[in-house]
XYZ file of C-alpha atoms in Angstrom:
653
model
C 81.265 106.201 133.636
C 79.740 108.750 135.987
C 77.874 111.764 134.651
C 80.955 114.018 134.609
C 82.941 111.420 132.701
C 80.140 110.997 130.182
C 79.869 114.761 129.729
C 83.625 114.964 129.200
C 83.483 112.138 126.672
C 80.614 113.848 124.857
C 82.632 117.085 124.558
C 85.617 115.084 123.330
C 83.480 113.374 120.663
C 81.964 116.668 119.468
C 85.438 118.183 119.030
C 86.841 115.068 117.329
C 83.912 114.575 114.939
C 83.889 118.258 113.980
C 87.609 118.106 113.182
C 87.072 114.987 111.105
C 84.102 116.604 109.350
C 86.067 119.751 108.556
C 88.945 117.690 107.145
C 86.554 115.641 105.005
C 84.199 118.344 103.703
C 86.465 121.411 103.515
C 89.974 120.067 103.060
C 89.174 116.866 101.093
C 91.270 114.869 103.564
C 90.558 111.872 105.707
C 91.337 111.723 109.452
C 89.453 108.482 110.022
C 87.475 105.855 108.132
C 83.708 106.111 107.592
C 83.368 103.093 109.873
C 85.165 104.872 112.728
C 83.215 108.102 112.149
C 79.872 106.290 112.230
C 80.813 104.422 115.416
C 81.835 107.643 117.187
C 78.744 109.453 115.900
C 76.508 106.675 117.268
C 78.335 106.855 120.595
C 77.729 110.629 120.746
C 74.026 110.219 119.982
C 73.740 107.616 122.708
C 75.389 109.930 125.262
C 73.120 112.820 124.250
C 70.054 110.647 124.825
C 71.359 109.434 128.175
C 72.269 112.902 129.424
C 69.439 114.825 127.811
C 72.048 117.341 126.660
C 72.980 118.392 123.121
C 75.850 120.813 122.687
C 75.409 123.698 120.232
C 78.456 122.545 118.261
C 77.339 118.910 118.066
C 77.377 117.425 114.560
C 74.066 115.725 115.434
C 72.305 119.090 115.174
C 74.524 120.986 112.741
C 74.119 120.173 109.071
C 77.223 120.462 106.887
C 80.241 122.739 107.217
C 81.010 126.297 106.139
C 82.484 126.245 102.655
C 85.700 128.128 101.972
C 86.196 129.331 98.409
C 85.871 132.356 96.159
C 82.683 131.064 94.565
C 79.597 133.242 95.180
C 77.320 132.030 98.000
C 73.553 131.721 97.925
C 70.970 130.776 100.552
C 68.694 127.836 99.684
C 64.935 128.458 99.637
C 64.485 125.576 102.059
C 67.118 123.873 104.197
C 68.700 120.742 102.725
C 68.628 118.298 105.610
C 70.670 115.183 106.242
C 68.924 111.820 106.425
C 68.537 109.690 109.497
C 70.284 106.375 108.965
C 70.060 102.711 109.828
C 71.982 99.527 109.064
C 69.119 97.182 109.955
C 66.612 95.923 107.393
C 64.114 95.334 110.226
C 64.116 99.076 110.857
C 63.422 99.626 107.150
C 60.400 97.347 107.411
C 59.162 99.355 110.385
C 59.754 102.586 108.450
C 57.770 101.287 105.451
C 54.847 100.154 107.585
C 51.766 100.020 105.375
C 53.213 102.438 102.799
C 54.885 101.866 99.460
C 58.441 103.197 99.336
C 60.947 104.109 96.634
C 64.405 102.558 97.064
C 67.341 104.218 95.268
C 71.126 104.542 95.457
C 72.641 106.954 97.971
C 75.428 108.257 95.745
C 78.710 109.378 97.277
C 79.511 112.663 95.578
C 78.432 116.285 95.956
C 74.756 117.266 96.201
C 73.704 119.931 93.669
C 70.480 121.921 93.253
C 69.600 122.767 89.634
C 67.125 125.449 88.590
C 65.677 125.661 85.050
C 63.669 128.582 83.660
C 62.101 128.828 80.208
C 63.502 125.391 79.411
C 67.147 126.389 80.006
C 69.595 125.763 82.843
C 69.437 128.914 84.958
C 71.411 128.116 88.094
C 73.354 125.379 89.900
C 74.167 125.575 93.622
C 76.000 123.124 95.882
C 74.468 121.866 99.118
C 77.163 123.647 101.150
C 76.064 123.981 104.765
C 72.521 122.894 103.941
C 71.441 126.496 104.455
C 73.948 128.257 102.160
C 75.616 126.789 99.075
C 78.057 127.878 96.373
C 76.914 128.921 92.915
C 78.638 126.649 90.369
C 76.450 127.276 87.297
C 79.372 127.605 84.855
C 80.828 124.317 86.083
C 77.496 122.485 85.887
C 77.227 123.477 82.220
C 80.232 121.224 81.460
C 79.061 118.158 83.403
C 78.952 115.191 81.042
C 75.214 114.573 81.111
C 73.334 117.660 82.289
C 70.730 118.859 79.727
C 71.145 122.551 79.011
C 67.683 122.688 77.430
C 64.589 120.700 78.483
C 60.996 120.521 77.174
C 59.396 121.869 80.369
C 59.195 125.673 80.140
C 58.192 126.750 83.658
C 60.484 126.926 86.679
C 61.897 123.520 87.575
C 64.042 122.857 90.661
C 65.565 119.461 91.327
C 68.268 117.982 93.502
C 70.824 115.398 92.524
C 74.328 114.133 93.077
C 77.432 115.041 91.080
C 79.772 112.047 90.958
C 82.984 110.875 89.291
C 83.208 107.170 88.423
C 85.919 104.846 89.676
C 87.538 104.463 86.226
C 87.890 108.228 85.776
C 89.044 108.561 89.390
C 91.841 106.031 88.827
C 92.819 107.609 85.510
C 93.011 111.136 86.979
C 94.916 109.923 90.058
C 97.402 108.073 87.846
C 98.283 111.378 86.163
C 99.186 113.006 89.510
C 102.898 112.525 90.154
C 102.997 113.277 93.898
C 101.565 110.405 95.927
C 100.432 112.655 98.774
C 98.658 114.916 96.247
C 96.508 112.065 94.947
C 92.826 112.079 95.874
C 91.781 109.615 98.578
C 88.456 108.701 96.945
C 86.111 109.726 94.104
C 84.023 111.909 96.429
C 86.994 114.155 97.282
C 87.951 114.393 93.620
C 84.376 115.280 92.670
C 84.168 117.958 95.371
C 87.352 119.593 94.091
C 86.238 119.297 90.459
C 82.762 120.750 90.940
C 84.057 123.740 92.927
C 86.756 124.835 90.479
C 87.010 128.507 89.599
C 87.991 127.511 86.042
C 85.351 125.277 84.451
C 87.827 124.064 81.840
C 89.278 121.898 84.616
C 85.789 120.667 85.545
C 85.137 119.704 81.928
C 88.167 117.385 81.913
C 87.028 115.513 85.033
C 83.997 113.714 83.505
C 81.567 114.754 86.241
C 78.084 113.235 85.902
C 74.821 114.326 87.539
C 72.081 111.965 88.756
C 68.771 113.489 89.829
C 67.264 112.065 93.010
C 64.536 114.508 94.097
C 62.116 116.971 92.497
C 61.656 120.169 94.493
C 59.300 122.164 92.264
C 57.560 121.970 88.892
C 54.265 123.842 88.617
C 51.147 122.597 86.830
C 52.295 118.999 86.457
C 50.201 116.140 87.828
C 52.658 113.779 89.495
C 49.886 111.438 90.694
C 51.099 112.026 94.258
C 54.056 109.722 93.548
C 57.809 110.169 94.118
C 58.542 107.391 91.637
C 56.441 109.165 88.996
C 58.424 112.383 89.648
C 61.702 110.571 88.952
C 60.306 109.010 85.780
C 59.052 112.445 84.667
C 62.530 113.935 85.247
C 64.015 111.149 83.114
C 61.565 112.068 80.356
C 62.844 115.671 80.548
C 66.353 114.412 79.694
C 67.894 113.934 83.137
C 69.723 110.833 84.252
C 68.111 109.855 87.543
C 69.211 107.415 90.215
C 68.211 103.805 89.723
C 65.060 103.297 91.797
C 62.565 100.547 92.543
C 59.250 100.334 94.348
C 59.019 98.219 97.507
C 56.896 97.658 100.577
C 57.329 96.087 103.983
C 57.319 92.569 102.500
C 59.745 93.198 99.607
C 62.155 95.819 100.914
C 64.718 93.329 102.234
C 64.780 91.618 98.842
C 65.367 94.974 97.117
C 68.250 95.772 99.468
C 69.881 92.455 98.532
C 69.414 93.134 94.792
C 71.082 96.539 95.125
C 73.964 95.097 97.167
C 74.700 92.516 94.465
C 75.384 95.318 91.968
C 77.974 97.190 94.012
C 81.019 95.245 92.798
C 80.235 96.005 89.135
C 79.103 99.639 89.589
C 81.471 102.291 88.278
C 79.886 105.016 90.399
C 80.569 105.385 94.152
C 77.699 104.864 96.583
C 77.555 104.625 100.355
C 74.136 103.067 100.809
C 70.506 103.441 99.779
C 67.759 106.038 100.240
C 64.237 104.930 101.128
C 61.434 107.513 100.740
C 57.657 107.208 100.943
C 56.167 107.149 97.463
C 53.045 108.972 98.713
C 54.160 112.636 98.541
C 51.313 114.063 100.629
C 51.760 111.425 103.335
C 55.495 112.065 103.539
C 55.070 115.833 103.747
C 52.434 115.489 106.484
C 55.025 113.882 108.772
C 57.121 117.063 108.941
C 60.748 117.019 110.103
C 63.007 117.078 113.131
C 65.642 119.802 113.597
C 67.974 117.814 111.381
C 66.113 115.054 109.525
C 63.036 114.895 107.268
C 60.620 112.201 108.437
C 59.603 111.005 104.966
C 62.908 109.322 104.162
C 65.760 107.378 105.712
C 69.243 106.289 104.595
C 70.280 102.658 104.715
C 74.020 102.075 105.124
C 75.416 98.633 104.433
C 76.132 96.621 107.537
C 79.789 96.171 106.639
C 80.959 92.586 106.504
C 83.829 92.507 108.975
C 86.390 89.850 109.676
C 88.894 89.384 112.473
C 92.513 88.806 111.605
C 96.035 89.356 112.928
C 98.278 92.252 111.944
C 101.525 90.736 110.634
C 103.471 93.887 109.796
C 103.343 97.520 108.783
C 104.890 97.954 105.359
C 106.353 101.431 104.928
C 106.065 102.466 101.298
C 108.164 105.493 100.207
C 106.988 107.790 97.415
C 108.618 110.273 95.061
C 107.698 113.197 97.345
C 109.471 111.642 100.325
C 106.221 110.683 102.052
C 106.446 107.150 103.487
C 102.981 105.580 103.597
C 102.080 102.920 106.188
C 100.273 99.861 104.826
C 98.846 97.232 107.175
C 99.665 93.636 106.180
C 97.463 91.047 107.879
C 96.563 87.372 107.675
C 94.402 86.969 104.531
C 90.622 87.024 105.055
C 87.555 86.767 102.810
C 85.538 89.992 102.503
C 82.648 90.651 100.125
C 83.677 87.694 97.964
C 87.409 88.458 97.621
C 90.563 87.684 99.607
C 92.268 90.711 101.159
C 95.518 90.907 103.091
C 96.492 94.595 103.094
C 94.939 97.986 103.779
C 96.315 101.511 103.655
C 96.473 103.211 107.062
C 97.173 106.624 105.406
C 99.289 108.241 108.145
C 100.761 107.982 111.659
C 97.846 109.857 113.232
C 95.409 107.126 112.140
C 97.838 104.458 113.397
C 97.916 106.199 116.783
C 94.128 106.550 116.842
C 93.887 102.778 116.305
C 96.823 102.088 118.709
C 98.091 99.752 116.036
C 100.870 97.296 116.884
C 102.302 94.144 115.276
C 100.451 91.018 116.426
C 97.272 92.914 117.293
C 93.910 91.326 116.581
C 92.123 93.679 114.223
C 88.739 93.880 112.551
C 88.794 94.704 108.833
C 86.053 95.583 106.352
C 85.581 97.046 102.882
C 84.466 100.678 102.892
C 81.384 100.905 100.638
C 82.017 97.192 100.051
C 85.087 98.046 97.926
C 88.133 99.544 99.712
C 89.805 97.459 102.488
C 90.022 99.360 105.779
C 90.735 98.628 109.443
C 87.519 99.017 111.432
C 88.995 98.696 114.918
C 91.837 97.243 116.909
C 90.756 94.718 119.505
C 94.045 94.448 121.426
C 95.499 97.965 121.002
C 99.130 97.192 121.856
C 100.197 100.634 120.608
C 102.329 102.107 117.822
C 105.969 101.068 117.979
C 108.992 100.945 115.690
C 108.231 103.819 113.323
C 111.261 103.565 111.015
C 114.114 105.894 111.908
C 115.645 105.131 108.498
C 114.067 105.140 105.030
C 113.426 101.533 103.896
C 114.724 102.409 100.415
C 117.868 104.498 100.932
C 118.593 103.952 104.630
C 118.875 107.672 105.360
C 117.115 109.294 108.386
C 113.358 109.874 108.438
C 111.373 112.545 110.250
C 107.760 112.933 111.370
C 106.059 116.052 110.017
C 102.608 117.464 110.703
C 100.740 118.025 107.442
C 97.130 119.278 107.519
C 96.651 118.248 111.165
C 97.921 114.715 110.558
C 101.348 113.283 111.383
C 103.187 111.645 108.506
C 106.627 110.081 107.988
C 109.088 111.514 105.451
C 112.507 110.552 104.102
C 115.001 113.420 104.505
C 117.389 112.293 101.763
C 116.931 114.377 98.576
C 118.781 111.684 96.610
C 116.593 108.805 97.793
C 115.888 106.383 94.948
C 112.163 106.685 95.632
C 112.428 110.375 94.716
C 114.163 109.601 91.419
C 111.220 107.982 89.609
C 111.586 110.292 86.608
C 115.199 109.228 86.034
C 114.205 105.534 86.157
C 111.308 106.241 83.778
C 113.710 107.931 81.346
C 116.074 104.923 81.466
C 113.303 102.456 80.541
C 111.674 104.859 78.042
C 111.308 104.308 74.308
C 114.344 106.403 73.292
C 116.603 104.766 75.884
C 116.438 101.056 76.850
C 112.786 100.712 75.763
C 111.606 98.279 78.473
C 107.854 97.655 78.190
C 105.825 97.001 81.335
C 107.632 99.456 83.623
C 105.315 102.412 84.145
C 106.164 105.011 86.772
C 103.604 103.429 89.097
C 105.217 99.984 88.712
C 108.716 101.408 89.181
C 107.523 103.122 92.344
C 106.250 99.815 93.748
C 109.474 97.961 92.876
C 111.639 100.661 94.447
C 109.461 100.843 97.560
C 109.874 97.091 98.065
C 113.654 97.372 97.812
C 113.972 95.437 94.535
C 115.720 98.328 92.749
C 118.505 100.536 94.133
C 119.877 101.762 90.802
C 119.038 101.218 87.127
C 121.435 98.245 86.811
C 119.173 96.325 89.214
C 116.473 96.346 86.548
C 118.363 93.548 84.810
C 118.108 91.327 87.900
C 114.426 91.556 88.810
C 114.229 87.779 88.303
C 115.639 87.512 91.842
C 112.215 88.591 93.081
C 110.009 86.573 90.735
C 107.609 85.283 93.406
C 107.253 88.662 95.115
C 106.621 90.499 91.827
C 104.028 87.968 90.645
C 102.130 88.439 93.920
C 102.077 92.243 93.538
C 98.761 93.929 92.741
C 98.343 94.175 88.975
C 100.903 91.446 88.305
C 100.587 87.755 87.584
C 102.653 85.083 85.900
C 101.911 86.307 82.362
C 102.675 89.992 83.007
C 105.841 88.976 84.891
C 107.020 86.822 81.967
C 106.261 89.663 79.533
C 108.349 92.015 81.672
C 111.262 89.573 81.816
C 111.098 89.168 78.035
C 111.175 92.932 77.556
C 114.191 93.264 79.873
C 116.091 90.571 77.969
C 115.266 92.265 74.677
C 116.559 95.569 76.093
C 119.980 94.043 76.751
C 120.780 94.520 73.053
C 120.943 98.253 72.597
C 123.200 100.999 71.255
C 125.741 103.211 72.967
C 123.810 106.458 72.261
C 120.669 104.968 73.823
C 122.626 103.878 76.883
C 124.262 107.296 77.224
C 120.914 109.052 76.879
C 119.378 106.691 79.457
C 121.880 107.827 82.103
C 119.855 111.020 82.385
C 122.705 113.535 82.184
C 121.213 117.040 82.214
C 120.626 118.453 78.696
C 121.900 115.292 76.962
C 119.144 114.267 74.563
C 119.264 111.325 72.194
C 120.463 113.529 69.318
C 123.362 114.887 71.398
C 124.190 111.380 72.590
C 124.433 110.231 68.963
C 126.728 113.152 68.072
C 129.055 112.419 70.978
C 129.211 108.658 70.328
C 129.838 109.181 66.649
C 132.651 111.672 67.371
C 134.530 109.190 69.583
C 134.009 106.237 67.261
C 131.670 104.541 69.756
C 134.554 103.889 72.143
C 132.902 102.851 75.435
C 136.037 103.593 77.501
C 136.669 106.999 75.994
C 133.015 107.980 76.499
C 133.435 108.460 80.254
C 136.777 110.264 80.006
C 135.947 113.086 77.599
C 137.219 116.541 78.572
C 135.441 119.895 78.338
C 137.604 120.850 75.377
C 136.874 117.625 73.458
C 133.136 117.969 74.035
C 133.059 121.674 73.216
C 134.675 120.906 69.889
C 131.753 118.694 68.820
C 129.283 120.593 66.633
C 125.987 120.828 68.568
C 127.520 120.339 72.030
C 127.961 123.645 73.809
C 129.651 124.682 77.030
C 126.620 123.994 79.251
C 126.124 120.451 77.930
C 129.856 119.762 78.142
C 129.928 120.963 81.764
C 127.013 118.723 82.763
C 128.638 115.769 81.007
C 132.018 116.166 82.683
C 130.407 116.753 86.094
C 128.417 113.544 85.756
C 131.407 111.336 84.968
C 133.602 112.992 87.579
C 131.407 111.236 90.191
C 132.869 107.796 90.963
C 129.363 106.417 91.704
C 128.261 107.345 88.185
C 131.383 105.852 86.591
C 130.882 102.600 88.467
C 127.192 102.458 87.456
C 128.075 103.045 83.793
C 130.633 100.222 83.879
C 128.146 97.858 85.495
C 125.604 98.712 82.801
C 128.163 97.939 80.093
C 128.465 94.453 81.610
C 124.680 94.003 81.387
C 124.126 95.042 77.775
C 125.296 93.996 74.356
C 126.302 96.793 71.970
C 126.298 95.846 68.255
C 128.978 97.012 65.849
C 129.321 100.758 66.265
C 126.525 102.216 64.182
C 127.609 104.471 61.420
C 131.353 103.744 61.739
C 131.511 101.829 58.479
C 128.601 103.691 56.894
C 129.614 106.036 54.059
C 128.770 109.534 55.311
C 127.089 110.448 52.036
C 124.597 112.827 53.692
C 127.132 114.772 55.726
C 126.244 118.473 55.778
C 122.708 117.838 54.525
C 119.662 118.961 56.556
C 116.313 117.158 56.288
C 112.776 117.712 57.549
C 110.340 114.756 57.592
C 106.555 115.168 57.578
C 103.452 113.144 56.821
C 103.023 109.354 56.905
C 105.680 106.895 55.726
C 105.265 103.558 53.924
C 108.696 101.967 53.589
C 109.567 102.514 57.279
C 107.732 101.699 60.520
C 107.717 105.357 61.508
C 109.484 108.666 60.900
C 112.006 107.874 63.650
C 113.429 105.084 61.471
C 113.916 107.536 58.599
C 115.635 109.945 60.975
C 117.954 107.211 62.298
C 118.989 106.261 58.743
C 119.719 109.885 57.805
C 121.824 110.405 60.928
C 123.687 107.123 60.351
C 124.740 108.458 56.955
C 125.928 111.763 58.366
C 122.827 113.899 57.794
C 120.834 115.979 60.244
C 117.067 116.066 60.859
C 115.291 119.160 62.173
C 111.668 119.892 63.041
C 110.971 122.942 60.904
C 111.711 124.107 57.356
C 114.230 126.976 57.153
C 116.622 128.386 54.578
C 119.196 125.834 55.836
C 116.947 122.868 54.945
C 118.151 120.855 51.939
C 115.214 118.434 51.548
C 111.662 118.046 52.833
C 110.587 114.401 52.804
C 106.810 114.172 52.247
C 104.963 111.496 50.259
C 102.273 114.067 49.451
C 104.029 116.847 47.570
C 100.687 118.537 46.828
C 99.721 118.776 50.500
C 98.728 122.240 51.747
C 100.599 121.714 55.020
C 102.597 124.598 56.473
C 105.870 122.707 55.878
C 105.067 122.181 52.188
C 104.111 125.849 51.772
C 107.344 126.987 53.430
C 109.450 124.639 51.318
C 107.847 125.917 48.114
C 108.369 129.537 49.210
C 112.082 128.864 49.809
C 112.535 126.662 46.726
C 113.472 123.609 48.792
C 112.933 120.226 47.052
C 110.011 118.141 48.366
C 110.894 114.483 47.841
C 109.019 111.220 48.429
C 110.392 108.189 50.287
C 111.223 106.544 46.963
C 113.197 109.611 45.884
C 114.959 109.685 49.259
C 115.921 105.985 48.970
C 117.206 106.612 45.431
C 119.202 109.569 46.768
C 121.061 107.514 49.384
C 121.790 104.718 46.945
């Protein structure tokens, strides 16, 4: 490239890297992988050296990004600089020279500055731009492991990293229904958790703090040693980063020892930090405009492998977002076999110019998450689905937060009906173990399920299911056993499982009992017939009739009847000896598995079970009649009999 071309490329890189940085630091989103960012950053640095030009907006001279929130801002006493980085152990040896160094984890979270006065936590501030941070003192007080009181009574300032572990990250993400609302990685989750305006939310996120640097502590002899400072902080009650001493001869060995721990670590890290142990020597070196000269970051030289892209699997979610997943010829990376990697969105696909049959280079980000590093053949993006792979209805490309993504336009797409499938397999309906919402989502996305009747024929996809992440032969067999067990059910459970609006299990039992458990009559009930049933009002009746007026629903119900076995109609031959009687059940039970079994028996004999004691209650069942519970007190106030299980069983006999 001539000079003009190189200048143009440099401007392009500055703009691209700043956009990626803004997305990552401010919006908790990901435009590109760390691998791509580092490669582009290195290219920019190289151009700046060649041209002798550094643009004012260049990320090589600007530290951090302006934070956007309602948290109060505060300027740091001294700028918090980034660290220069290397991926070569030879460069670490050169850095160490004749000095001893401290090697520690470079944690991947949010850097926090803590200030203690008179032995108590006084202030906590985020790194922010490096010059100005956000005050998050209230949130820091609810971190899992920060000491609120310490022995040292003078002013203490230290820096550390707030992180959320992988287990907590997965647990929190699993509770988020919308796929596109899930956090991409623990660092993004931690950033959002630490900067909450309500620290009750922070407290639930299990944020931990690991000290990595002492800034100030007067009148303490630290023996001119960084390692001693960290050990002293640990003695004050802080958890500090794991750290080991090394020198030029042993530093490569230490790097290997740290790398061997990554697979078993619960906390996220993106490399190591190497700092001179000799404090005075390190400080004498000064700093550049961006980096301190007493320390350097080591980033793992990612193990990459070349492979061939076989297909892009488009995976629909309950929000309509259709996620692209790259499927490639299996390769060994960091000791495991990988064959798939999320591409996140169409914008990243276009950046990589990703096409079927391309030769690609893959790696594990932070030695854990499979990613595409680069595309060697760049044939270009083709064949973005015009139809949803689940429902077949049209798709559309939308721009969300500066990234293009594919969406299904059909509001009735099966992938958007996860809640209805979850209800059908739930405990009060068909009770099929092993089908969480996450598993249902995967099965639907792969086209194994188009309606709930397909759940009874998952054996058609035995090989595919056993090869799914989180599945194996044993879990597959357990699932099949649970499905077979679910085939024997009751008509009320089946009716409830259809998910008709406002039809709960209790209403389903009332309706089935009224029609004598007649499966044919169940789908032909009129508004008048339903309205006449005690406990079924006009709204419920309207929803019921509307549901069965749809031929698709009638056909599904009939197919389900062919899949299940309904025992003799429950309650038909049972003497209705409890008809007109109202019960409340509380406390533990001994003769039944749970209170639900007691409830089922009462209802089978014509009685009704409610949740609270009122003047209409006939009996309160409680094995501890002397309990001071609110239900017992209310029953005694109203003169309602409190009976034990034994007395209840005697009553129905």
